[in-house]
mmCIF file with all atom_site columns, C-alpha atoms in Angstrom:
data_model
loop_
_atom_site.group_PDB
_atom_site.id
_atom_site.type_symbol
_atom_site.label_atom_id
_atom_site.label_alt_id
_atom_site.label_comp_id
_atom_site.label_asym_id
_atom_site.label_entity_id
_atom_site.label_seq_id
_atom_site.pdbx_PDB_ins_code
_atom_site.Cartn_x
_atom_site.Cartn_y
_atom_site.Cartn_z
_atom_site.occupancy
_atom_site.B_iso_or_equiv
_atom_site.pdbx_formal_charge
_atom_site.auth_seq_id
_atom_site.auth_comp_id
_atom_site.auth_asym_id
_atom_site.auth_atom_id
_atom_site.pdbx_PDB_model_num
ATOM 1   C CA . MET A 1 1   ? -64.689 -42.716 -4.261  1.00 61.00 ? 4   MET A CA 1
ATOM 2   C CA . SER A 1 2   ? -66.225 -44.279 -7.214  1.00 76.00 ? 5   SER A CA 1
ATOM 3   C CA . LEU A 1 3   ? -65.928 -48.080 -7.728  1.00 78.00 ? 6   LEU A CA 1
ATOM 4   C CA . PRO A 1 4   ? -63.304 -49.284 -10.293 1.00 80.00 ? 7   PRO A CA 1
ATOM 5   C CA . SER A 1 5   ? -65.058 -50.412 -13.500 1.00 83.00 ? 8   SER A CA 1
ATOM 6   C CA . LEU A 1 6   ? -62.089 -52.573 -14.859 1.00 87.00 ? 9   LEU A CA 1
ATOM 7   C CA . TYR A 1 7   ? -61.445 -56.098 -13.178 1.00 90.00 ? 10  TYR A CA 1
ATOM 8   C CA . PRO A 1 8   ? -59.085 -58.566 -14.752 1.00 92.00 ? 11  PRO A CA 1
ATOM 9   C CA . PHE A 1 9   ? -59.951 -62.210 -14.856 1.00 90.00 ? 12  PHE A CA 1
ATOM 10  C CA . VAL A 1 10  ? -57.847 -65.348 -15.560 1.00 89.00 ? 13  VAL A CA 1
ATOM 11  C CA . HIS A 1 11  ? -58.721 -69.104 -15.833 1.00 88.00 ? 14  HIS A CA 1
ATOM 12  C CA . TYR A 1 12  ? -56.777 -71.827 -14.111 1.00 91.00 ? 15  TYR A CA 1
ATOM 13  C CA . ALA A 1 13  ? -56.706 -75.688 -14.735 1.00 89.00 ? 16  ALA A CA 1
ATOM 14  C CA . ASP A 1 14  ? -56.432 -76.064 -10.884 1.00 93.00 ? 17  ASP A CA 1
ATOM 15  C CA . PRO A 1 15  ? -58.052 -73.178 -9.355  1.00 94.00 ? 18  PRO A CA 1
ATOM 16  C CA . GLU A 1 16  ? -57.705 -74.625 -5.720  1.00 96.00 ? 19  GLU A CA 1
ATOM 17  C CA . ALA A 1 17  ? -53.809 -74.718 -6.127  1.00 96.00 ? 20  ALA A CA 1
ATOM 18  C CA . ALA A 1 18  ? -54.151 -71.073 -7.702  1.00 96.00 ? 21  ALA A CA 1
ATOM 19  C CA . LEU A 1 19  ? -56.110 -69.866 -4.684  1.00 97.00 ? 22  LEU A CA 1
ATOM 20  C CA . ARG A 1 20  ? -53.720 -71.073 -2.266  1.00 97.00 ? 23  ARG A CA 1
ATOM 21  C CA . PHE A 1 21  ? -50.608 -69.934 -4.221  1.00 97.00 ? 24  PHE A CA 1
ATOM 22  C CA . LEU A 1 22  ? -52.020 -66.428 -4.740  1.00 97.00 ? 25  LEU A CA 1
ATOM 23  C CA . LYS A 1 23  ? -52.749 -65.871 -0.869  1.00 98.00 ? 26  LYS A CA 1
ATOM 24  C CA . GLN A 1 24  ? -49.363 -67.345 0.153   1.00 98.00 ? 27  GLN A CA 1
ATOM 25  C CA . ALA A 1 25  ? -46.974 -65.939 -2.457  1.00 97.00 ? 28  ALA A CA 1
ATOM 26  C CA . PHE A 1 26  ? -48.636 -62.556 -3.223  1.00 97.00 ? 29  PHE A CA 1
ATOM 27  C CA . GLY A 1 27  ? -50.680 -61.871 -0.095  1.00 97.00 ? 30  GLY A CA 1
ATOM 28  C CA . CYS A 1 28  ? -54.064 -61.930 -1.846  1.00 97.00 ? 31  CYS A CA 1
ATOM 29  C CA . GLU A 1 29  ? -57.184 -62.017 0.395   1.00 97.00 ? 32  GLU A CA 1
ATOM 30  C CA . GLU A 1 30  ? -60.384 -63.776 -0.421  1.00 97.00 ? 33  GLU A CA 1
ATOM 31  C CA . ARG A 1 31  ? -63.372 -61.581 -0.997  1.00 97.00 ? 34  ARG A CA 1
ATOM 32  C CA . VAL A 1 32  ? -65.581 -64.293 -2.080  1.00 97.00 ? 35  VAL A CA 1
ATOM 33  C CA . VAL A 1 33  ? -65.301 -68.044 -3.255  1.00 97.00 ? 36  VAL A CA 1
ATOM 34  C CA . TYR A 1 34  ? -68.342 -69.571 -4.891  1.00 95.00 ? 37  TYR A CA 1
ATOM 35  C CA . ARG A 1 35  ? -68.360 -73.289 -5.358  1.00 94.00 ? 38  ARG A CA 1
ATOM 36  C CA . LYS A 1 36  ? -70.358 -75.649 -7.308  1.00 92.00 ? 39  LYS A CA 1
ATOM 37  C CA . PRO A 1 37  ? -72.581 -78.255 -6.001  1.00 95.00 ? 40  PRO A CA 1
ATOM 38  C CA . ASP A 1 38  ? -69.697 -80.693 -5.983  1.00 94.00 ? 41  ASP A CA 1
ATOM 39  C CA . GLY A 1 39  ? -67.457 -78.336 -4.234  1.00 94.00 ? 42  GLY A CA 1
ATOM 40  C CA . ALA A 1 40  ? -65.279 -77.399 -7.108  1.00 92.00 ? 43  ALA A CA 1
ATOM 41  C CA . ILE A 1 41  ? -64.545 -73.620 -7.484  1.00 93.00 ? 44  ILE A CA 1
ATOM 42  C CA . ALA A 1 42  ? -66.799 -71.805 -9.716  1.00 91.00 ? 45  ALA A CA 1
ATOM 43  C CA . HIS A 1 43  ? -65.683 -68.194 -9.105  1.00 92.00 ? 46  HIS A CA 1
ATOM 44  C CA . VAL A 1 44  ? -63.197 -66.481 -6.969  1.00 96.00 ? 47  VAL A CA 1
ATOM 45  C CA . GLU A 1 45  ? -62.617 -62.828 -6.250  1.00 97.00 ? 48  GLU A CA 1
ATOM 46  C CA . LEU A 1 46  ? -59.338 -61.872 -4.488  1.00 97.00 ? 49  LEU A CA 1
ATOM 47  C CA . THR A 1 47  ? -58.289 -58.557 -3.298  1.00 96.00 ? 50  THR A CA 1
ATOM 48  C CA . LEU A 1 48  ? -54.863 -57.190 -3.129  1.00 93.00 ? 51  LEU A CA 1
ATOM 49  C CA . GLY A 1 49  ? -54.716 -53.417 -1.789  1.00 89.00 ? 52  GLY A CA 1
ATOM 50  C CA . HIS A 1 50  ? -57.318 -51.749 -3.528  1.00 88.00 ? 53  HIS A CA 1
ATOM 51  C CA . GLY A 1 51  ? -57.437 -54.088 -6.623  1.00 91.00 ? 54  GLY A CA 1
ATOM 52  C CA . LEU A 1 52  ? -59.517 -57.038 -7.428  1.00 95.00 ? 55  LEU A CA 1
ATOM 53  C CA . VAL A 1 53  ? -58.915 -60.092 -9.640  1.00 95.00 ? 56  VAL A CA 1
ATOM 54  C CA . MET A 1 54  ? -61.386 -62.808 -10.412 1.00 95.00 ? 57  MET A CA 1
ATOM 55  C CA . PHE A 1 55  ? -60.840 -66.302 -11.628 1.00 93.00 ? 58  PHE A CA 1
ATOM 56  C CA . GLY A 1 56  ? -62.401 -69.672 -12.229 1.00 88.00 ? 59  GLY A CA 1
ATOM 57  C CA . GLY A 1 57  ? -61.587 -73.071 -13.745 1.00 83.00 ? 60  GLY A CA 1
ATOM 58  C CA . ALA A 1 58  ? -60.805 -73.445 -17.405 1.00 74.00 ? 61  ALA A CA 1
ATOM 59  C CA . GLU A 1 59  ? -63.274 -76.121 -18.241 1.00 71.00 ? 62  GLU A CA 1
ATOM 60  C CA . GLY A 1 60  ? -64.254 -74.203 -21.340 1.00 57.00 ? 63  GLY A CA 1
ATOM 61  C CA . GLY A 1 61  ? -67.607 -72.581 -20.417 1.00 61.00 ? 64  GLY A CA 1
ATOM 62  C CA . ARG A 1 62  ? -69.298 -69.953 -22.796 1.00 67.00 ? 65  ARG A CA 1
ATOM 63  C CA . LEU A 1 63  ? -66.078 -68.013 -23.397 1.00 63.00 ? 66  LEU A CA 1
ATOM 64  C CA . LYS A 1 64  ? -64.002 -70.987 -24.472 1.00 66.00 ? 67  LYS A CA 1
ATOM 65  C CA . MET A 1 65  ? -60.937 -69.838 -22.519 1.00 70.00 ? 68  MET A CA 1
ATOM 66  C CA . ALA A 1 66  ? -57.882 -72.057 -21.840 1.00 69.00 ? 69  ALA A CA 1
ATOM 67  C CA . ALA A 1 67  ? -55.747 -72.014 -18.851 1.00 71.00 ? 70  ALA A CA 1
ATOM 68  C CA . SER A 1 68  ? -52.481 -70.140 -19.284 1.00 72.00 ? 71  SER A CA 1
ATOM 69  C CA . LYS A 1 69  ? -50.453 -73.153 -18.699 1.00 72.00 ? 72  LYS A CA 1
ATOM 70  C CA . ASP A 1 70  ? -52.153 -74.380 -21.906 1.00 71.00 ? 73  ASP A CA 1
ATOM 71  C CA . VAL A 1 71  ? -51.071 -71.328 -24.009 1.00 72.00 ? 74  VAL A CA 1
ATOM 72  C CA . PRO A 1 72  ? -47.430 -71.540 -25.136 1.00 70.00 ? 75  PRO A CA 1
ATOM 73  C CA . LEU A 1 73  ? -46.716 -67.608 -25.295 1.00 67.00 ? 76  LEU A CA 1
ATOM 74  C CA . LYS A 1 74  ? -48.310 -64.887 -23.046 1.00 68.00 ? 77  LYS A CA 1
ATOM 75  C CA . ASN A 1 75  ? -49.565 -61.659 -24.339 1.00 70.00 ? 78  ASN A CA 1
ATOM 76  C CA . GLN A 1 76  ? -51.191 -60.356 -21.104 1.00 82.00 ? 79  GLN A CA 1
ATOM 77  C CA . GLY A 1 77  ? -50.432 -59.897 -17.609 1.00 90.00 ? 80  GLY A CA 1
ATOM 78  C CA . ILE A 1 78  ? -51.736 -58.331 -14.217 1.00 94.00 ? 81  ILE A CA 1
ATOM 79  C CA . TYR A 1 79  ? -50.073 -55.170 -12.889 1.00 95.00 ? 82  TYR A CA 1
ATOM 80  C CA . VAL A 1 80  ? -50.515 -54.592 -9.132  1.00 95.00 ? 83  VAL A CA 1
ATOM 81  C CA . VAL A 1 81  ? -49.549 -51.352 -7.433  1.00 95.00 ? 84  VAL A CA 1
ATOM 82  C CA . VAL A 1 82  ? -47.737 -52.103 -4.081  1.00 96.00 ? 85  VAL A CA 1
ATOM 83  C CA . THR A 1 83  ? -46.137 -49.802 -1.523  1.00 95.00 ? 86  THR A CA 1
ATOM 84  C CA . ASP A 1 84  ? -43.439 -52.397 -0.456  1.00 97.00 ? 87  ASP A CA 1
ATOM 85  C CA . PRO A 1 85  ? -42.229 -54.356 -3.628  1.00 98.00 ? 88  PRO A CA 1
ATOM 86  C CA . ASP A 1 86  ? -39.140 -55.454 -1.738  1.00 98.00 ? 89  ASP A CA 1
ATOM 87  C CA . ALA A 1 87  ? -40.915 -57.277 0.971   1.00 98.00 ? 90  ALA A CA 1
ATOM 88  C CA . LEU A 1 88  ? -43.529 -58.834 -1.601  1.00 98.00 ? 91  LEU A CA 1
ATOM 89  C CA . TYR A 1 89  ? -40.531 -59.858 -3.817  1.00 98.00 ? 92  TYR A CA 1
ATOM 90  C CA . ALA A 1 90  ? -39.052 -61.765 -0.811  1.00 98.00 ? 93  ALA A CA 1
ATOM 91  C CA . ARG A 1 91  ? -42.346 -63.261 0.100   1.00 98.00 ? 94  ARG A CA 1
ATOM 92  C CA . ALA A 1 92  ? -43.054 -64.500 -3.413  1.00 97.00 ? 95  ALA A CA 1
ATOM 93  C CA . LYS A 1 93  ? -39.492 -66.092 -3.790  1.00 97.00 ? 96  LYS A CA 1
ATOM 94  C CA . ALA A 1 94  ? -40.021 -67.746 -0.496  1.00 96.00 ? 97  ALA A CA 1
ATOM 95  C CA . ALA A 1 95  ? -43.367 -69.263 -1.662  1.00 96.00 ? 98  ALA A CA 1
ATOM 96  C CA . GLY A 1 96  ? -41.620 -70.536 -4.858  1.00 94.00 ? 99  GLY A CA 1
ATOM 97  C CA . ALA A 1 97  ? -42.768 -68.184 -7.326  1.00 95.00 ? 100 ALA A CA 1
ATOM 98  C CA . SER A 1 98  ? -40.824 -68.179 -10.515 1.00 95.00 ? 101 SER A CA 1
ATOM 99  C CA . ILE A 1 99  ? -39.365 -64.638 -10.989 1.00 97.00 ? 102 ILE A CA 1
ATOM 100 C CA . VAL A 1 100 ? -39.354 -63.624 -14.476 1.00 96.00 ? 103 VAL A CA 1
ATOM 101 C CA . MET A 1 101 ? -38.046 -60.052 -14.007 1.00 97.00 ? 104 MET A CA 1
ATOM 102 C CA . GLU A 1 102 ? -35.959 -59.356 -10.963 1.00 98.00 ? 105 GLU A CA 1
ATOM 103 C CA . LEU A 1 103 ? -36.497 -56.495 -8.521  1.00 98.00 ? 106 LEU A CA 1
ATOM 104 C CA . HIS A 1 104 ? -35.232 -53.326 -10.061 1.00 98.00 ? 107 HIS A CA 1
ATOM 105 C CA . ASP A 1 105 ? -35.708 -49.650 -10.416 1.00 98.00 ? 108 ASP A CA 1
ATOM 106 C CA . THR A 1 106 ? -37.132 -48.203 -13.508 1.00 96.00 ? 109 THR A CA 1
ATOM 107 C CA . ASP A 1 107 ? -36.203 -44.923 -15.490 1.00 94.00 ? 110 ASP A CA 1
ATOM 108 C CA . TYR A 1 108 ? -39.647 -43.604 -14.583 1.00 90.00 ? 111 TYR A CA 1
ATOM 109 C CA . GLY A 1 109 ? -39.205 -43.910 -10.764 1.00 91.00 ? 112 GLY A CA 1
ATOM 110 C CA . SER A 1 110 ? -40.979 -47.222 -10.086 1.00 95.00 ? 113 SER A CA 1
ATOM 111 C CA . ARG A 1 111 ? -39.572 -50.225 -8.251  1.00 98.00 ? 114 ARG A CA 1
ATOM 112 C CA . ASP A 1 112 ? -40.799 -53.420 -9.980  1.00 97.00 ? 115 ASP A CA 1
ATOM 113 C CA . PHE A 1 113 ? -40.561 -57.128 -10.441 1.00 98.00 ? 116 PHE A CA 1
ATOM 114 C CA . SER A 1 114 ? -42.541 -59.754 -12.334 1.00 97.00 ? 117 SER A CA 1
ATOM 115 C CA . ALA A 1 115 ? -43.360 -63.443 -11.358 1.00 97.00 ? 118 ALA A CA 1
ATOM 116 C CA . LEU A 1 116 ? -45.274 -66.194 -12.834 1.00 93.00 ? 119 LEU A CA 1
ATOM 117 C CA . ASP A 1 117 ? -47.972 -68.059 -10.896 1.00 93.00 ? 120 ASP A CA 1
ATOM 118 C CA . PRO A 1 118 ? -47.922 -71.900 -11.114 1.00 91.00 ? 121 PRO A CA 1
ATOM 119 C CA . GLU A 1 119 ? -49.806 -71.914 -14.242 1.00 90.00 ? 122 GLU A CA 1
ATOM 120 C CA . GLY A 1 120 ? -47.732 -69.385 -16.217 1.00 89.00 ? 123 GLY A CA 1
ATOM 121 C CA . ASN A 1 121 ? -49.731 -66.171 -15.710 1.00 90.00 ? 124 ASN A CA 1
ATOM 122 C CA . VAL A 1 122 ? -47.585 -63.099 -15.379 1.00 92.00 ? 125 VAL A CA 1
ATOM 123 C CA . TRP A 1 123 ? -47.900 -60.934 -12.420 1.00 96.00 ? 126 TRP A CA 1
ATOM 124 C CA . SER A 1 124 ? -46.052 -57.602 -12.243 1.00 97.00 ? 127 SER A CA 1
ATOM 125 C CA . PHE A 1 125 ? -45.688 -55.620 -9.051  1.00 97.00 ? 128 PHE A CA 1
ATOM 126 C CA . GLY A 1 126 ? -44.362 -52.117 -8.581  1.00 97.00 ? 129 GLY A CA 1
ATOM 127 C CA . THR A 1 127 ? -44.793 -48.801 -7.050  1.00 97.00 ? 130 THR A CA 1
ATOM 128 C CA . TYR A 1 128 ? -45.828 -46.921 -10.273 1.00 95.00 ? 131 TYR A CA 1
ATOM 129 C CA . GLN A 1 129 ? -49.422 -45.694 -9.975  1.00 93.00 ? 132 GLN A CA 1
ATOM 130 C CA . PRO A 1 130 ? -50.579 -44.967 -13.408 1.00 89.00 ? 133 PRO A CA 1
ATOM 131 C CA . LEU A 1 131 ? -53.632 -42.718 -12.243 1.00 85.00 ? 134 LEU A CA 1
ATOM 132 C CA . ALA A 1 132 ? -51.314 -40.498 -10.104 1.00 86.00 ? 135 ALA A CA 1
ATOM 133 C CA . VAL A 1 133 ? -49.424 -39.393 -12.957 1.00 78.00 ? 136 VAL A CA 1
ATOM 134 C CA . PRO A 1 134 ? -51.122 -36.913 -15.467 1.00 81.00 ? 137 PRO A CA 1
ATOM 135 C CA . PRO A 1 135 ? -51.073 -38.360 -19.018 1.00 79.00 ? 138 PRO A CA 1
ATOM 136 C CA . PRO A 1 136 ? -48.825 -36.376 -21.492 1.00 80.00 ? 139 PRO A CA 1
ATOM 137 C CA . LYS A 1 137 ? -50.402 -33.444 -23.390 1.00 85.00 ? 140 LYS A CA 1
ATOM 138 C CA . GLY A 1 138 ? -50.450 -33.550 -27.337 1.00 72.00 ? 141 GLY A CA 1
#
């Protein structure tokens, strides 16, 4: 199996709180946490199933990116394929995640829901596996 070549990344104003929340609410697991000399988070890699997301603080840096909580409208999100969206939905709600799209069945056979993390990043979860479905011809 070849390694993925696409890894989403986000920036958080409070990466410590994000790390705790993502583990508790969505079941993410730490792959690695790199810290600065003062102990602050520099870079995190979390896994969920076969996926990986990276994040760090939003103190500017070379990319000059802001934390999502500082951006009024969102135009991106993270989609995660899961086998049991009902259980993850219950876990996320119990951890205080803000549900922005309730658990539902789609016209294309997926079972999905979407939630916000504490800083407003959109996380969508569902059973739809894009690479398992051949693209339409034409």
